[in-house]
CSV table of C-alpha atoms in Angstrom, one decimal:
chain,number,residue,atom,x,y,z
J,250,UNK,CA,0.0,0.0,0.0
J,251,UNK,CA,1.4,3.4,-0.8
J,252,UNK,CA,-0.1,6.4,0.8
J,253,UNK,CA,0.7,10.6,-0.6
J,254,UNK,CA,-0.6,13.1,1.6
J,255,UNK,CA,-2.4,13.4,4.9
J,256,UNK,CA,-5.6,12.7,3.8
J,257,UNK,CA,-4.7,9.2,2.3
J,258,UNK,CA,-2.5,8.7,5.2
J,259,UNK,CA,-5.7,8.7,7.5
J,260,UNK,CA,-8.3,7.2,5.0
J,261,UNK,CA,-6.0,3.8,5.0
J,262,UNK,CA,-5.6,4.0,8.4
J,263,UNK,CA,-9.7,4.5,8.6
J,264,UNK,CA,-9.9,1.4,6.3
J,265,UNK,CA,-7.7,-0.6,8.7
J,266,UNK,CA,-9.5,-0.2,11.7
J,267,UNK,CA,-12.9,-0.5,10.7
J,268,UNK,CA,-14.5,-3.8,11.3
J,269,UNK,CA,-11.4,-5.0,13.5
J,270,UNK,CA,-13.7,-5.3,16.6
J,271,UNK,CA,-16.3,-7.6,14.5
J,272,UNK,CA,-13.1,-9.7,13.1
J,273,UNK,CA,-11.3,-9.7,16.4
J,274,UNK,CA,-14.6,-11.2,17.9
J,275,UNK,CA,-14.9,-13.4,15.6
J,276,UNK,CA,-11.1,-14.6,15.1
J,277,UNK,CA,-11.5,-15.3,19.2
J,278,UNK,CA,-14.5,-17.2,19.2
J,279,UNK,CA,-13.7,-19.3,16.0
J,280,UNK,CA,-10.4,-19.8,17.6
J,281,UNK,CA,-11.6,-21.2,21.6
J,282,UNK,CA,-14.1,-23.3,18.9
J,283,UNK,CA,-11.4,-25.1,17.6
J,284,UNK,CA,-9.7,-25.5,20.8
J,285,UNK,CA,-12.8,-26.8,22.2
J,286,UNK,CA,-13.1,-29.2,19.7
J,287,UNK,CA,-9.8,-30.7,20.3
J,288,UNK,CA,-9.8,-30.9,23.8
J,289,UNK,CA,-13.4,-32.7,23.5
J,290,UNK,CA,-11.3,-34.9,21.1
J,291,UNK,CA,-8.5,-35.5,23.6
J,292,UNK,CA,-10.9,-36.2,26.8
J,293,UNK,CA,-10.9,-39.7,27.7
J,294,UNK,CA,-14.2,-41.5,28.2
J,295,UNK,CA,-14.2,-43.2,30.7
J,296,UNK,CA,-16.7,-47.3,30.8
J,297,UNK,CA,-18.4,-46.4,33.8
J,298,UNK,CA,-20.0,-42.9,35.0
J,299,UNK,CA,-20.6,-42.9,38.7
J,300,UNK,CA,-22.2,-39.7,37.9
J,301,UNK,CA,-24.9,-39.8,35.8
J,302,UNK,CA,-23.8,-37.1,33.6
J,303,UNK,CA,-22.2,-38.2,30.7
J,304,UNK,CA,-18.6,-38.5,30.0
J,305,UNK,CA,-16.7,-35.6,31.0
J,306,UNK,CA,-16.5,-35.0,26.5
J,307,UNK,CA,-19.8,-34.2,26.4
J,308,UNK,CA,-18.9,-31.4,29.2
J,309,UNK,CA,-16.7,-29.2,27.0
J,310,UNK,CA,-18.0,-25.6,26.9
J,311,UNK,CA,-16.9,-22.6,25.3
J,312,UNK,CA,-17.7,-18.7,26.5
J,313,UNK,CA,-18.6,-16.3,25.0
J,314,UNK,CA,-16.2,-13.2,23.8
J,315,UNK,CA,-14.8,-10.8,26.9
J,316,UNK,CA,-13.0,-7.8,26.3
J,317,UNK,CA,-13.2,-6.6,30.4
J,318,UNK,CA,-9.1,-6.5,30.5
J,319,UNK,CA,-8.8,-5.0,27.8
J,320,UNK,CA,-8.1,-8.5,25.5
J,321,UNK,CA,-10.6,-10.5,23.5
J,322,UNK,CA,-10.6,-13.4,25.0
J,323,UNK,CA,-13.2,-16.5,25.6
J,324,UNK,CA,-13.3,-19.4,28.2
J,325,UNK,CA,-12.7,-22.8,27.3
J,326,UNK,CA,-13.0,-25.7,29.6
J,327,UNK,CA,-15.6,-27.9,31.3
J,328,UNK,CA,-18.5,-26.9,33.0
J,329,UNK,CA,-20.2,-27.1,36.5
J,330,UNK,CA,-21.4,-30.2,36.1
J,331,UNK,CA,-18.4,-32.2,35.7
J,332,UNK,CA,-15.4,-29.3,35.3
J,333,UNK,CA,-14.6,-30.0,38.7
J,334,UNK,CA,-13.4,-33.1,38.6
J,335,UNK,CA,-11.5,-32.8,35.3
J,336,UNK,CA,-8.1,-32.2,37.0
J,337,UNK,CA,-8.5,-36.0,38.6
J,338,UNK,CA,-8.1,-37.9,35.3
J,339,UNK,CA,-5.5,-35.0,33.7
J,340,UNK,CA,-3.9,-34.8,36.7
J,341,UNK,CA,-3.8,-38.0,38.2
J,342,UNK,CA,-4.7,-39.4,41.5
J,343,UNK,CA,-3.1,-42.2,44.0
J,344,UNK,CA,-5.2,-45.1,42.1
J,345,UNK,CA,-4.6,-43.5,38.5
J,346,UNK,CA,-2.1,-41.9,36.5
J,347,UNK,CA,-1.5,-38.6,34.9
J,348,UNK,CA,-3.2,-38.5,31.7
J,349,UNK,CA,-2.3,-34.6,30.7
J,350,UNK,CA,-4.9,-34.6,28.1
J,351,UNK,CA,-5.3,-31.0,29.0
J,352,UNK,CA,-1.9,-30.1,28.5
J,353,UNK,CA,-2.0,-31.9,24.8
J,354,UNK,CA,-4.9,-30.3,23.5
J,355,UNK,CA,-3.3,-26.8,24.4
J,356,UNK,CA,0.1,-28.2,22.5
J,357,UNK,CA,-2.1,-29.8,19.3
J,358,UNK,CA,-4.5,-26.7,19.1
J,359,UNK,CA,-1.6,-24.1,19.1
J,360,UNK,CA,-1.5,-24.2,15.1
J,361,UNK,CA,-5.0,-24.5,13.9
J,362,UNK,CA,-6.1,-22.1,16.4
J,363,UNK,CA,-3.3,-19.3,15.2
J,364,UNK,CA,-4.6,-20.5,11.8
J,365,UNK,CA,-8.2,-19.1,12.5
J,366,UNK,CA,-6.9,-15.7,14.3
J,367,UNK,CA,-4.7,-15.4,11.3
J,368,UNK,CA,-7.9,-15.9,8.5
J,369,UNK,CA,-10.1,-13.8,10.3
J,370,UNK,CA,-7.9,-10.7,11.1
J,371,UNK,CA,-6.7,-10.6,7.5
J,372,UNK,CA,-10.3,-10.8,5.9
J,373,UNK,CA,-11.3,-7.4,4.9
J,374,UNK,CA,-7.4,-5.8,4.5
């Protein structure tokens, strides 16, 4: 992009920025989606549910988008139904080991997840 004179100079710049809220939004959400999907991916399901819930995969929730610190950003995890005990299996206990399912999904959605930002954000420039 080349740019003569003020006025250019702030029309590109006025181009730039409008729409990035919407895309930044959207770039977040799509982004904790994919996440959310691998994790749900990851989760091991377990033969027997003492709970009566469901395995702890059909538990996989994400957030809507939050900008209150000044970032877009959205929740991804498991919720109060069964989120509490997802650190037990990930974790490990005395009786089980460490399964770091959690940890993997973060490592394996790292890509496709900076994929999505990266579509988003440039759509529109």
């Amino acid at each position: 992009m080349t740019v003569e004179g003020e006025a250019a100079m702030l029309l590109a710049v006025d181009n730039l920025t409008k729409g990035f809220d919407r895309r930044a939004r959207r770039a977040v959400k799509e982004g904790g989606e994919v996440f959310a999907d691998i994790l749900k991916k990851n989760t091991p399901v377990s033969e027997e549910d003492k709970t009566g819930k469901g395995p702890l995969a059909e538990h996989v929730k994400v957030t809507g988008v939050s900008v209150k610190s000044g970032d877009y950003e959205v929740g991804v995890g498991y919720d109060k139904e069964k989120g509490r005990i997802a650190h037990f299996p990930n974790s490990g206990t005395s009786k089980q080991n460490p399964q770091h399912f959690i940890e993997e999904s973060q490592q394996e959605a790292r890509g496709p997840v900076l994929e999505a930002f990266v579509k988003n954000l440039k759509e529109g420039v």
